[in-house]
Coordinates of C-alpha atoms in Angstrom, one line a residue:
M1 CA 1.3 24.5 1.9
S2 CA 3.6 25.0 -0.9
Y3 CA 7.0 23.2 0.5
E4 CA 9.1 25.5 -1.1
Y5 CA 7.8 23.7 -4.5
F6 CA 10.2 25.3 -7.3
P7 CA 10.1 22.8 -9.6
T8 CA 13.0 22.2 -12.3
G9 CA 13.5 23.5 -15.7
A10 CA 14.8 20.9 -18.4
H11 CA 18.0 22.7 -19.3
T12 CA 18.6 22.8 -15.6
A13 CA 18.3 18.9 -15.3
L14 CA 20.2 18.4 -18.2
K15 CA 23.2 20.6 -17.1
M16 CA 22.9 18.5 -13.9
A17 CA 22.0 15.4 -15.6
M18 CA 25.6 15.7 -17.3
K19 CA 27.7 15.6 -14.3
F20 CA 27.1 12.0 -13.3
K21 CA 30.1 10.1 -14.7
R22 CA 28.8 6.4 -13.9
P23 CA 26.4 4.2 -15.4
L24 CA 22.9 5.0 -14.2
G25 CA 21.7 2.2 -11.7
H26 CA 19.2 3.4 -9.1
I27 CA 18.5 7.0 -9.1
C28 CA 16.9 8.8 -6.2
D29 CA 15.0 11.9 -5.6
P30 CA 14.4 13.4 -2.2
S31 CA 13.4 16.3 -2.8
A32 CA 10.9 15.5 -5.7
G33 CA 7.4 17.6 -5.6
K34 CA 5.7 15.8 -8.8
G35 CA 9.3 14.2 -10.6
H36 CA 9.8 16.8 -12.4
L37 CA 13.9 16.2 -12.8
L38 CA 13.5 12.3 -13.0
R39 CA 10.8 13.2 -15.8
H40 CA 13.4 15.3 -17.8
L41 CA 15.7 12.8 -17.8
D42 CA 12.9 10.3 -18.6
N43 CA 12.1 12.1 -21.5
G44 CA 15.2 13.0 -22.6
F45 CA 14.7 16.5 -22.2
E46 CA 11.5 16.7 -24.1
D47 CA 11.5 20.4 -23.1
I48 CA 15.1 21.3 -25.4
S49 CA 14.3 21.7 -28.9
D50 CA 16.4 19.5 -31.3
D51 CA 17.5 23.0 -33.1
E52 CA 19.0 23.8 -29.8
F53 CA 20.3 20.8 -27.7
E54 CA 23.0 20.1 -30.0
P55 CA 25.1 23.5 -29.3
Y56 CA 24.1 22.9 -25.5
I57 CA 25.7 19.9 -25.1
G58 CA 28.5 21.2 -27.0
Q59 CA 28.1 24.7 -24.9
I60 CA 28.3 21.9 -22.2
M61 CA 30.7 20.0 -23.1
G62 CA 33.2 21.0 -25.5
E63 CA 34.5 19.7 -28.0
R64 CA 36.6 16.9 -27.2
D65 CA 36.1 13.7 -29.3
D66 CA 35.5 11.6 -26.9
D67 CA 32.2 13.5 -26.4
R68 CA 31.4 13.4 -29.6
R69 CA 29.3 9.7 -29.3
F70 CA 27.4 11.7 -26.3
R71 CA 26.5 14.2 -28.3
H72 CA 24.8 12.2 -31.0
H73 CA 22.9 10.3 -28.2
A74 CA 22.5 12.6 -25.9
R75 CA 18.4 12.6 -25.9
N76 CA 18.6 8.8 -25.0
K77 CA 21.8 8.1 -22.9
W78 CA 19.4 9.3 -20.0
W79 CA 16.3 7.3 -20.8
L80 CA 15.4 5.9 -17.3
R81 CA 12.7 3.8 -18.7
S82 CA 15.2 0.7 -17.2
V83 CA 16.8 2.3 -14.3
E84 CA 15.3 1.9 -11.3
K85 CA 13.6 4.7 -9.8
S86 CA 12.5 6.2 -6.2
A87 CA 11.8 9.4 -4.5
V88 CA 11.0 11.3 -1.2
E89 CA 8.3 13.9 -1.4
I90 CA 6.0 15.5 2.0
D91 CA 3.2 16.8 -0.3
V92 CA 1.1 13.0 -0.7
S93 CA -0.7 14.8 -3.2
H94 CA 1.9 14.4 -5.8
H95 CA 2.6 10.7 -4.7
A96 CA 0.9 9.6 -7.6
D97 CA 2.2 11.8 -10.3
L98 CA 5.6 9.9 -9.0
R99 CA 4.1 6.8 -9.1
A100 CA 3.2 7.3 -12.5
L101 CA 6.7 7.9 -13.4
G102 CA 7.4 4.3 -12.1
C103 CA 9.1 5.9 -9.1
K104 CA 9.2 3.9 -6.0
I105 CA 7.7 6.2 -2.8
V106 CA 10.8 5.6 0.0
G107 CA 9.5 8.0 2.3
F108 CA 7.5 10.9 3.1
N109 CA 10.0 13.7 5.2
F110 CA 13.6 13.3 3.1
M111 CA 15.1 13.9 7.1
D112 CA 13.3 10.8 8.2
V113 CA 14.9 8.7 6.0
E114 CA 18.5 7.1 7.4
S115 CA 19.5 4.9 4.4
L116 CA 19.7 5.7 0.8
A117 CA 21.9 2.6 1.0
T118 CA 21.4 0.7 -2.7
V119 CA 21.2 4.4 -4.9
S120 CA 24.1 4.5 -7.3
H121 CA 22.8 8.4 -8.0
V122 CA 21.1 11.4 -6.2
I123 CA 19.2 14.0 -7.9
M124 CA 17.9 16.7 -5.9
N125 CA 16.9 20.6 -5.9
P126 CA 15.9 20.4 -1.7
P127 CA 14.2 23.1 -0.1
F128 CA 16.3 26.2 -0.9
S129 CA 15.9 27.4 3.1
K130 CA 17.5 24.0 4.2
G131 CA 19.7 23.2 1.2
A132 CA 22.7 22.4 3.0
E133 CA 21.1 20.5 5.5
H134 CA 19.4 18.2 2.9
V135 CA 22.4 17.6 1.1
L136 CA 24.1 16.5 3.2
H137 CA 21.9 14.4 4.7
A138 CA 22.0 12.9 1.2
W139 CA 25.5 12.5 1.6
D140 CA 25.6 10.5 5.0
C141 CA 22.7 8.2 4.2
L142 CA 24.4 7.5 0.5
Y143 CA 27.0 4.1 0.5
D144 CA 28.5 4.8 -2.9
A145 CA 27.1 6.8 -5.2
E146 CA 27.1 10.6 -7.1
L147 CA 25.2 12.9 -5.9
V148 CA 24.2 16.0 -8.0
A149 CA 21.9 19.4 -6.4
I150 CA 21.1 22.5 -6.3
V151 CA 21.2 24.7 -4.0
N152 CA 21.1 28.5 -3.5
A153 CA 23.9 30.2 -4.3
Q154 CA 24.4 32.1 -0.8
T155 CA 24.6 28.7 0.6
I156 CA 28.3 28.2 -0.9
K157 CA 29.2 31.6 -1.5
N158 CA 28.1 32.8 2.6
P159 CA 29.2 29.6 4.8
F160 CA 27.9 31.1 8.2
S161 CA 26.7 28.1 9.7
V162 CA 28.5 24.9 10.8
E163 CA 26.3 22.9 8.0
R164 CA 27.3 25.3 5.4
R165 CA 30.8 25.0 6.1
R166 CA 31.0 21.1 6.3
L167 CA 29.0 21.5 2.4
V168 CA 31.7 23.7 1.5
D169 CA 34.6 21.3 2.6
L170 CA 32.7 18.0 1.3
I171 CA 33.1 19.9 -2.6
A172 CA 36.2 21.0 -2.1
K173 CA 37.0 17.1 -1.2
H174 CA 35.2 15.6 -2.9
G175 CA 33.7 17.3 -5.9
N176 CA 33.0 20.8 -7.6
V177 CA 30.3 23.5 -7.5
E178 CA 29.1 26.1 -10.6
F179 CA 27.2 29.1 -9.9
Y180 CA 24.1 29.7 -12.5
Q181 CA 21.7 32.9 -13.0
D182 CA 18.4 32.9 -14.1
E183 CA 17.7 29.2 -14.1
F184 CA 14.4 29.4 -12.9
V185 CA 13.4 32.1 -15.4
D186 CA 12.1 30.9 -18.5
H187 CA 10.6 27.3 -19.4
V188 CA 9.5 26.5 -15.5
E189 CA 6.2 25.9 -14.0
R190 CA 7.0 28.8 -11.3
K191 CA 9.4 31.2 -11.7
T192 CA 12.8 33.1 -9.3
T193 CA 15.6 34.7 -10.3
V194 CA 17.9 33.7 -6.9
E195 CA 21.4 32.7 -8.6
I196 CA 22.1 28.8 -7.4
A197 CA 24.8 26.5 -6.8
L198 CA 25.2 23.6 -9.0
I199 CA 26.5 21.1 -6.8
Y200 CA 28.6 17.6 -7.6
L201 CA 29.6 15.2 -4.7
E202 CA 31.1 11.3 -5.5
K203 CA 31.3 9.4 -2.0
K204 CA 32.9 6.2 -2.2
P205 CA 33.2 3.5 1.2
T206 CA 36.6 3.5 2.6
G207 CA 38.0 0.8 4.9
L208 CA 37.8 -2.1 2.3
D209 CA 41.7 -2.8 3.0
K210 CA 40.8 -2.8 6.9
L211 CA 38.2 -5.3 7.5
L212 CA 36.5 -4.5 10.8
D213 CA 35.8 -7.7 13.0
F214 CA 32.2 -8.9 12.8
M215 CA 30.7 -7.9 15.9
D216 CA 32.4 -4.5 16.1
G217 CA 29.6 -1.7 16.0
L218 CA 27.1 -3.7 16.0
K219 CA 24.8 -1.9 18.5
Q220 CA 22.7 -4.3 21.6
G221 CA 19.6 -3.7 22.6
D222 CA 18.5 -0.3 23.6
N223 CA 21.9 1.9 22.8
E224 CA 20.0 4.1 20.3
H225 CA 20.4 7.6 21.4
D226 CA 17.5 9.8 20.7
I227 CA 15.5 7.3 19.2
E228 CA 12.1 8.0 18.5
K229 CA 9.2 6.4 20.6
I230 CA 6.1 4.6 19.2
S231 CA 3.1 6.1 20.1
P232 CA 1.6 3.6 23.2
E233 CA -2.4 4.5 21.6
I234 CA -1.1 3.7 18.2
C235 CA 0.6 0.1 19.6
Q236 CA -2.5 -0.8 21.5
A237 CA -4.7 0.4 18.7
V238 CA -2.8 -2.4 16.1
A239 CA -2.0 -4.6 19.1
I240 CA 1.5 -4.6 18.7
P241 CA 3.9 -3.9 21.5
E242 CA 6.6 -1.1 21.7
N243 CA 9.5 -3.4 22.0
F244 CA 8.5 -5.8 19.2
I245 CA 8.5 -2.7 17.2
Q246 CA 12.1 -1.5 18.5
N247 CA 13.4 -4.5 18.5
T248 CA 12.4 -5.5 14.8
I249 CA 14.5 -2.3 14.4
H250 CA 17.9 -2.8 15.8
N251 CA 17.9 -6.6 14.5
F252 CA 17.6 -4.8 11.0
K253 CA 20.2 -2.2 11.7
D254 CA 22.2 -5.0 13.5
A255 CA 22.4 -7.5 10.3
V256 CA 22.7 -4.3 7.6
H257 CA 25.7 -3.7 9.6
A258 CA 26.7 -6.8 9.4
A259 CA 25.7 -7.9 5.4
R260 CA 27.9 -4.7 4.7
I261 CA 31.1 -6.1 5.9
A262 CA 30.5 -9.3 4.6
S263 CA 29.8 -7.9 1.1
E264 CA 33.2 -5.7 1.3
A265 CA 34.6 -8.9 2.2
I266 CA 33.1 -11.3 -0.4
A267 CA 34.0 -8.9 -2.9
I268 CA 37.8 -8.8 -1.7
A269 CA 37.7 -12.8 -1.5
S270 CA 36.3 -13.0 -4.8
R271 CA 39.2 -10.9 -6.5
K272 CA 41.9 -12.2 -4.7
S273 CA 41.0 -15.9 -4.9
N274 CA 40.7 -15.3 -9.4
G275 CA 43.8 -14.1 -9.0
L276 CA 45.4 -17.4 -8.0
G277 CA 43.6 -18.5 -11.2
I278 CA 41.6 -21.8 -11.7
S279 CA 41.4 -25.3 -10.2
L280 CA 43.5 -28.3 -12.7
Q281 CA 39.9 -29.7 -12.9
E282 CA 38.6 -26.6 -14.8
M283 CA 41.8 -26.1 -16.2
Q284 CA 41.6 -30.0 -18.1
A285 CA 37.9 -28.8 -18.8
K286 CA 37.9 -25.7 -20.5
G287 CA 41.8 -26.4 -22.0
V288 CA 43.8 -23.7 -20.7
G289 CA 46.9 -23.3 -19.1
N290 CA 48.0 -22.2 -15.8
D291 CA 48.0 -18.5 -16.4
F292 CA 44.3 -18.4 -17.6
R293 CA 42.9 -16.0 -15.4
N294 CA 38.9 -14.7 -15.0
V295 CA 39.0 -10.8 -15.5
S296 CA 35.4 -9.0 -13.8
S297 CA 34.9 -6.1 -15.9
E298 CA 33.6 -4.4 -12.3
S299 CA 35.8 -3.2 -9.8
V300 CA 35.5 -4.3 -6.2
L301 CA 34.0 -1.2 -5.1
E302 CA 31.5 -2.1 -7.6
E303 CA 30.9 -6.0 -6.5
A304 CA 31.1 -5.5 -3.6
R305 CA 27.9 -2.9 -3.9
K306 CA 25.8 -5.1 -6.3
D307 CA 25.9 -8.2 -3.9
F308 CA 25.0 -5.7 -0.4
E309 CA 21.9 -4.1 -2.1
K310 CA 20.6 -7.9 -3.0
R311 CA 21.5 -8.5 0.4
Y312 CA 19.9 -5.4 2.1
R313 CA 16.5 -5.2 0.1
E314 CA 16.0 -8.9 1.2
L315 CA 16.7 -7.8 5.1
K316 CA 14.1 -4.9 4.4
N317 CA 11.5 -6.9 2.7
K318 CA 11.9 -9.6 6.1
A319 CA 11.8 -6.6 8.5
W320 CA 8.7 -5.6 6.8
A321 CA 6.7 -8.5 7.0
Q322 CA 7.6 -8.6 11.0
I323 CA 5.3 -5.8 10.9
I324 CA 3.0 -6.9 8.3
R325 CA 1.5 -10.1 9.8
S326 CA 2.2 -8.6 13.3
S327 CA -0.7 -9.3 15.4
L328 CA -2.4 -6.3 13.5
L329 CA -3.1 -8.5 10.6
T330 CA -3.4 -11.9 12.1
D331 CA -6.1 -11.0 15.6
K332 CA -7.7 -7.5 14.4
L333 CA -8.0 -7.9 10.5
S334 CA -10.2 -10.3 8.3
N335 CA -8.8 -12.4 6.1
Q336 CA -9.8 -10.8 3.1
A337 CA -8.6 -7.3 4.6
R338 CA -5.4 -8.7 5.9
R339 CA -5.0 -10.3 1.6
K340 CA -6.2 -6.1 1.0
V341 CA -3.3 -5.0 3.0
E342 CA -1.0 -7.5 2.1
A343 CA -1.6 -7.2 -1.7
Q344 CA 0.3 -3.8 -1.0
A345 CA 3.5 -5.3 0.3
E346 CA 5.5 -4.3 -2.5
Q347 CA 5.0 -0.5 -2.2
I348 CA 5.2 -0.9 1.5
Y349 CA 8.7 -2.8 0.8
Q350 CA 10.0 0.1 -1.2
L351 CA 9.6 2.1 2.1
E352 CA 12.9 2.3 3.9
F353 CA 12.5 0.5 7.3
T354 CA 13.2 3.7 9.8
L355 CA 11.1 4.0 13.2
S356 CA 9.3 7.0 11.3
N357 CA 8.8 4.8 8.7
V358 CA 7.1 2.4 10.9
Y359 CA 5.1 4.5 12.6
G360 CA 3.9 6.6 9.5
F361 CA 2.6 2.7 8.5
L362 CA 0.9 1.8 11.5
K363 CA -0.4 5.3 12.3
G364 CA -2.0 5.2 8.6
V365 CA -3.6 1.9 9.3
V366 CA -5.2 2.9 12.6
M367 CA -6.2 6.5 10.3
N368 CA -8.1 4.1 7.8
M369 CA -9.1 1.3 10.1
G370 CA -12.9 2.5 10.0
D371 CA -13.2 2.2 6.4
I372 CA -11.0 -1.4 6.4
Y373 CA -14.1 -2.6 9.0
N374 CA -16.7 -1.3 6.9
D375 CA -14.7 -3.2 3.9
M376 CA -15.0 -6.5 6.5
I377 CA -18.2 -5.8 7.4
C378 CA -19.5 -5.4 4.0
G379 CA -17.9 -8.0 2.7
L380 CA -19.0 -10.7 5.1
F381 CA -22.4 -9.7 4.6
D382 CA -22.0 -10.4 1.0
N383 CA -20.4 -13.8 1.5
I384 CA -23.5 -14.5 3.5
M385 CA -25.9 -13.0 0.9
N386 CA -24.0 -14.9 -2.0
R387 CA -24.3 -18.1 -1.3
S388 CA -28.3 -18.6 -1.6
N389 CA -31.8 -17.1 -2.0
D390 CA -32.4 -19.3 1.1
N391 CA -30.6 -16.5 3.3
V392 CA -32.0 -13.4 2.3
V393 CA -35.1 -11.1 3.5
F394 CA -35.4 -9.0 0.1
Y395 CA -37.1 -5.4 1.0
K396 CA -38.4 -2.7 -1.3
S397 CA -35.3 -0.2 -1.0
W398 CA -35.3 3.5 0.0
K399 CA -33.4 4.5 -2.8
S400 CA -32.9 3.0 -6.1
N401 CA -29.5 3.0 -8.2
A402 CA -28.4 0.7 -11.2
K403 CA -26.6 -1.9 -9.7
H404 CA -29.3 -3.0 -7.0
K405 CA -32.3 -1.6 -8.6
K406 CA -35.6 -1.0 -5.9
L407 CA -34.3 -4.0 -4.2
G408 CA -32.7 -3.9 -0.3
M409 CA -31.2 -7.3 1.4
R410 CA -30.9 -8.5 5.0
V411 CA -29.9 -11.2 6.9
K412 CA -32.3 -14.0 8.4
R413 CA -33.2 -13.5 11.4
T414 CA -34.5 -17.3 12.0
R415 CA -31.4 -19.0 10.2
F416 CA -29.0 -18.8 7.4
I417 CA -27.3 -21.4 6.2
L418 CA -23.3 -21.6 4.5
P419 CA -22.1 -24.2 2.3
R420 CA -18.4 -25.5 1.5
F421 CA -16.8 -26.1 4.4
T422 CA -14.7 -29.6 5.0
C423 CA -13.7 -31.0 8.3
S424 CA -11.9 -34.3 9.3
Y425 CA -12.1 -35.7 12.7
L426 CA -8.2 -36.0 12.8
S427 CA -7.3 -32.5 11.2
G428 CA -10.7 -30.6 12.4
L429 CA -11.8 -27.5 9.9
S430 CA -9.8 -26.7 6.9
Y431 CA -8.0 -23.7 7.0
E432 CA -10.4 -21.6 4.5
G433 CA -13.3 -22.8 6.3
E434 CA -11.5 -21.6 10.1
Q435 CA -10.4 -18.2 8.1
F436 CA -13.5 -17.9 7.0
L437 CA -15.3 -18.4 10.6
S438 CA -12.6 -16.2 12.2
D439 CA -14.0 -13.4 9.7
V440 CA -17.2 -13.9 11.0
D441 CA -16.0 -13.8 15.3
K442 CA -14.3 -10.5 14.1
V443 CA -17.1 -8.6 12.2
F444 CA -19.8 -9.9 15.1
G445 CA -16.9 -9.0 18.0
Y446 CA -16.5 -6.0 16.2
L447 CA -19.8 -4.7 15.7
D448 CA -21.1 -5.6 19.6
G449 CA -17.5 -3.7 21.0
V450 CA -16.0 -7.0 22.6
T451 CA -12.1 -6.4 21.7
D452 CA -11.0 -9.3 23.4
R453 CA -11.1 -13.3 22.4
Y454 CA -14.0 -14.8 23.1
D455 CA -16.1 -17.9 22.7
G456 CA -16.7 -17.8 19.0
L457 CA -16.9 -20.2 16.7
V458 CA -13.5 -20.8 16.0
S459 CA -13.0 -21.6 19.8
A460 CA -16.1 -24.3 19.4
F461 CA -14.4 -25.9 16.4
K462 CA -11.0 -26.0 17.8
T463 CA -12.3 -27.1 21.5
Q464 CA -15.0 -29.1 21.2
K465 CA -15.4 -32.7 18.7
V466 CA -18.3 -31.5 16.6
E467 CA -20.2 -33.8 15.5
N468 CA -22.4 -34.1 12.4
G469 CA -25.8 -32.4 13.0
K470 CA -25.3 -31.8 16.5
R471 CA -26.4 -28.5 17.9
Y472 CA -23.4 -26.1 19.5
S473 CA -23.9 -23.1 21.2
T474 CA -21.4 -19.7 21.0
R475 CA -21.5 -16.5 22.0
Y476 CA -23.5 -14.9 19.4
F477 CA -24.9 -18.1 17.2
D478 CA -26.0 -21.8 17.6
F479 CA -25.0 -23.9 14.8
R480 CA -25.3 -27.1 13.7
F481 CA -22.5 -28.6 11.3
Y482 CA -23.4 -31.3 8.5
F483 CA -20.4 -32.9 7.4
A484 CA -21.9 -34.9 4.0
A485 CA -23.3 -31.4 2.9
G486 CA -20.2 -29.0 3.8
T487 CA -22.7 -27.0 5.5
I488 CA -23.1 -24.7 8.6
H489 CA -26.8 -24.3 9.6
F490 CA -26.4 -20.9 11.5
Y491 CA -29.1 -20.2 14.2
P492 CA -28.4 -15.8 15.4
K493 CA -29.1 -15.6 19.3
N494 CA -28.4 -11.9 19.8
M495 CA -30.8 -10.3 17.3
E496 CA -29.3 -7.0 18.4
V497 CA -26.1 -7.7 16.8
I498 CA -27.4 -9.3 13.3
E499 CA -29.5 -5.9 13.3
R500 CA -26.6 -4.0 13.6
L501 CA -25.1 -5.4 10.7
N502 CA -28.6 -5.6 8.7
R503 CA -28.8 -1.9 9.4
F504 CA -24.7 -1.1 8.9
V505 CA -24.8 -2.5 5.4
G506 CA -28.6 -0.9 4.4
K507 CA -27.3 2.6 5.5
I508 CA -24.0 2.7 3.0
R509 CA -26.0 1.2 0.4
N510 CA -28.8 3.3 0.6
W511 CA -30.9 0.7 1.3
I512 CA -32.7 1.7 4.3
P513 CA -32.8 6.1 5.6
S514 CA -29.9 6.7 7.5
D515 CA -32.8 8.0 10.3
W516 CA -35.4 5.2 10.9
E517 CA -38.2 7.6 11.6
E518 CA -38.2 8.8 8.3
A519 CA -39.4 5.1 6.8
N520 CA -43.4 5.3 7.2
Q521 CA -44.9 2.2 9.0
D522 CA -45.5 0.0 5.7
F523 CA -41.8 0.7 5.1
K524 CA -40.8 -0.9 8.3
K525 CA -43.3 -3.3 8.2
Q526 CA -42.1 -5.2 4.8
Y527 CA -38.4 -4.9 6.4
D528 CA -38.7 -6.2 9.9
E529 CA -41.5 -9.4 9.1
G530 CA -40.4 -9.8 5.6
E531 CA -39.2 -13.6 6.9
K532 CA -43.1 -13.8 6.5
L533 CA -43.2 -12.0 2.8
Q534 CA -40.8 -14.0 1.0
D535 CA -42.9 -16.6 -0.3
S536 CA -45.3 -14.2 -2.3
Y537 CA -42.5 -12.4 -3.8
Q538 CA -40.8 -15.9 -5.1
K539 CA -44.8 -17.0 -6.1
E540 CA -45.0 -13.4 -8.5
F541 CA -41.7 -13.9 -9.5
R542 CA -41.6 -17.6 -10.9
K543 CA -44.3 -15.9 -12.7
S544 CA -41.6 -14.7 -15.5
S545 CA -39.6 -16.3 -16.9
F546 CA -36.4 -15.3 -15.0
S547 CA -37.5 -17.7 -11.9
R548 CA -35.8 -21.0 -12.3
Y549 CA -32.0 -21.3 -11.0
S550 CA -31.8 -17.7 -10.6
N551 CA -29.9 -16.2 -7.4
V552 CA -31.5 -12.7 -7.3
A553 CA -28.8 -11.6 -4.0
Y554 CA -26.2 -13.0 -6.1
A555 CA -27.0 -10.9 -9.3
M556 CA -27.7 -7.8 -7.3
L557 CA -24.0 -8.0 -5.4
S558 CA -22.6 -9.1 -8.6
D559 CA -20.2 -6.8 -11.1
Q560 CA -22.6 -7.9 -14.0
A561 CA -25.6 -6.6 -12.1
S562 CA -26.2 -4.9 -15.2
D563 CA -26.2 -7.7 -17.3
R564 CA -28.6 -9.0 -15.2
S565 CA -30.8 -6.2 -14.9
M566 CA -34.0 -7.6 -16.9
E567 CA -33.8 -10.4 -13.8
L568 CA -33.9 -8.6 -11.2
E569 CA -36.3 -6.0 -12.7
A570 CA -38.2 -8.7 -12.8
F571 CA -37.7 -9.6 -9.1
S572 CA -38.4 -5.7 -8.2
G573 CA -41.6 -6.1 -10.0
A574 CA -42.6 -9.3 -8.0
V575 CA -42.2 -7.9 -4.6
E576 CA -44.1 -4.6 -5.7
A577 CA -47.1 -6.9 -6.7
A578 CA -46.9 -9.1 -3.9
Q579 CA -46.7 -6.0 -1.8
E580 CA -49.3 -3.9 -2.9
A581 CA -52.0 -7.3 -3.3
A582 CA -51.4 -7.1 0.6
G583 CA -52.0 -3.6 1.3
I584 CA -48.3 -2.4 1.9
F585 CA -46.5 1.1 0.2
P586 CA -43.2 1.4 2.1
G587 CA -42.1 5.3 1.1
P588 CA -41.2 8.3 3.2
A589 CA -43.6 8.8 6.3
L590 CA -44.9 12.4 5.6
G591 CA -45.2 11.1 1.6
Y592 CA -47.0 7.7 2.9
E593 CA -49.6 10.0 4.6
K594 CA -50.4 12.7 2.3
Q595 CA -51.1 10.1 0.0
T596 CA -53.7 8.2 2.1
Q597 CA -54.9 11.8 2.9
L598 CA -55.9 12.0 -0.7
M599 CA -56.9 8.3 -1.1
L600 CA -59.8 9.3 1.8
E601 CA -60.4 12.7 0.2
A602 CA -61.0 10.8 -3.0
A603 CA -63.0 8.1 -1.9

């Protein structure tokens, strides 16, 4: 789908940029595509040569004296690296290009965006079939800003619809329009001969001299009409009540409205206060008379806008934080997965806080829940494996790869030990220790299909006075906690769930076949009876120079596995030698049968 994708050329972008009168602050392209408009500005219109640039500027600006400095520095005037840039783009395949430009993605479908309150400049090339609707929507979303857009010339010349007539009226009252031919013929990615209208609009807030009562107009409860409903299935999947989302959005809108009024009032109050001069103490300290005034170079509008922008960002961050730290992350995700999502918080904060964006965020989490749980399961598995070789059963891998060599691993079914837990009789288990056990509970509950809270490890520590070395029972484990050593000994009770963990990770990493029947009996034997074989592996490994202090499991899972390839090769060889000595030859079922037949025939 092209989404009427016709990127803007550098010559047209220059004409558009020349329309702006104010210094650039926060510029937004709400129909961004790959970001051609912002890229032309950012690069100083790189497609226009120096020879043609000067006369082109002269043609646009004329020969007025006050334009000479601009013409001299034209390529630097629109240098945007220090200017905040944001974008809206419905085609997610373009988002990587936009982020490479330093753009914040504030939405997907521009018609779902509800506010551009902090934007000072809009530059846009919307879909020509809906040009009027997009420009009007941008106007309605802005607070105090300039807007430049290109639309099909017929949008202005043939105002047959309500939207087109309203746009023509806005241009008459707040801006101007120019018409151009052949702007999409030369030096563009996609060509068209359509005539365009270049629109300029300037929006200024009104009513600063008539401050409203603080609570006037604030919407309470569920007054909003035509509000889109969050899917109950999505809410259920992420464990967030629907009314919690809607109440958060209502509170955000109320707070934004109040913040706007406050910013305007503070700007006016500050200007009036400065008109009175300064206090006697300040006069004495500065050595000035009563005619001294603190003169601001900014207008009241600019002071109000800057104050409101700061308040608005803070409110938006708080609103998104309510969603990010909801039960979605505290009850559903592991500590590691939660941190991974929260690490993207700054990117999430850039989105406008609207119902459609909240819904899109939650829907994205649900759609990726499988991958998130995959990471959770593999993360817990690796945490158990990394701690000690004593937790691991090694076996010969189904497939070899550069990182894991010829080895596979599974969790011991009899017992595994995890260190570095701290606990006191007064405060119980430490926060980090409790979070780790919570991850164990979540992963094992997920593997067993349990969605509600159950009698897990965290519950045992909270509801019982855990004594040193005493054995306690939970749904999936018995455990003993040794205070002095800071270790917990886990005794799995449900072999089926432990095996789901082992086989889940084994299949992802190609340690075992996706179909268990593809393996011969020796492969299954070395896997199932691995606990009995570990001593023979270690005995063979001790013949090498790598055996002392070696943590093979950690070496396999470490990012530096390639640096320890000789150590892993030595252990892999030890496993193979021990298995051969025991008459075990793991491999595919058919391959092993053929090998056996050949051996019998040779005998």
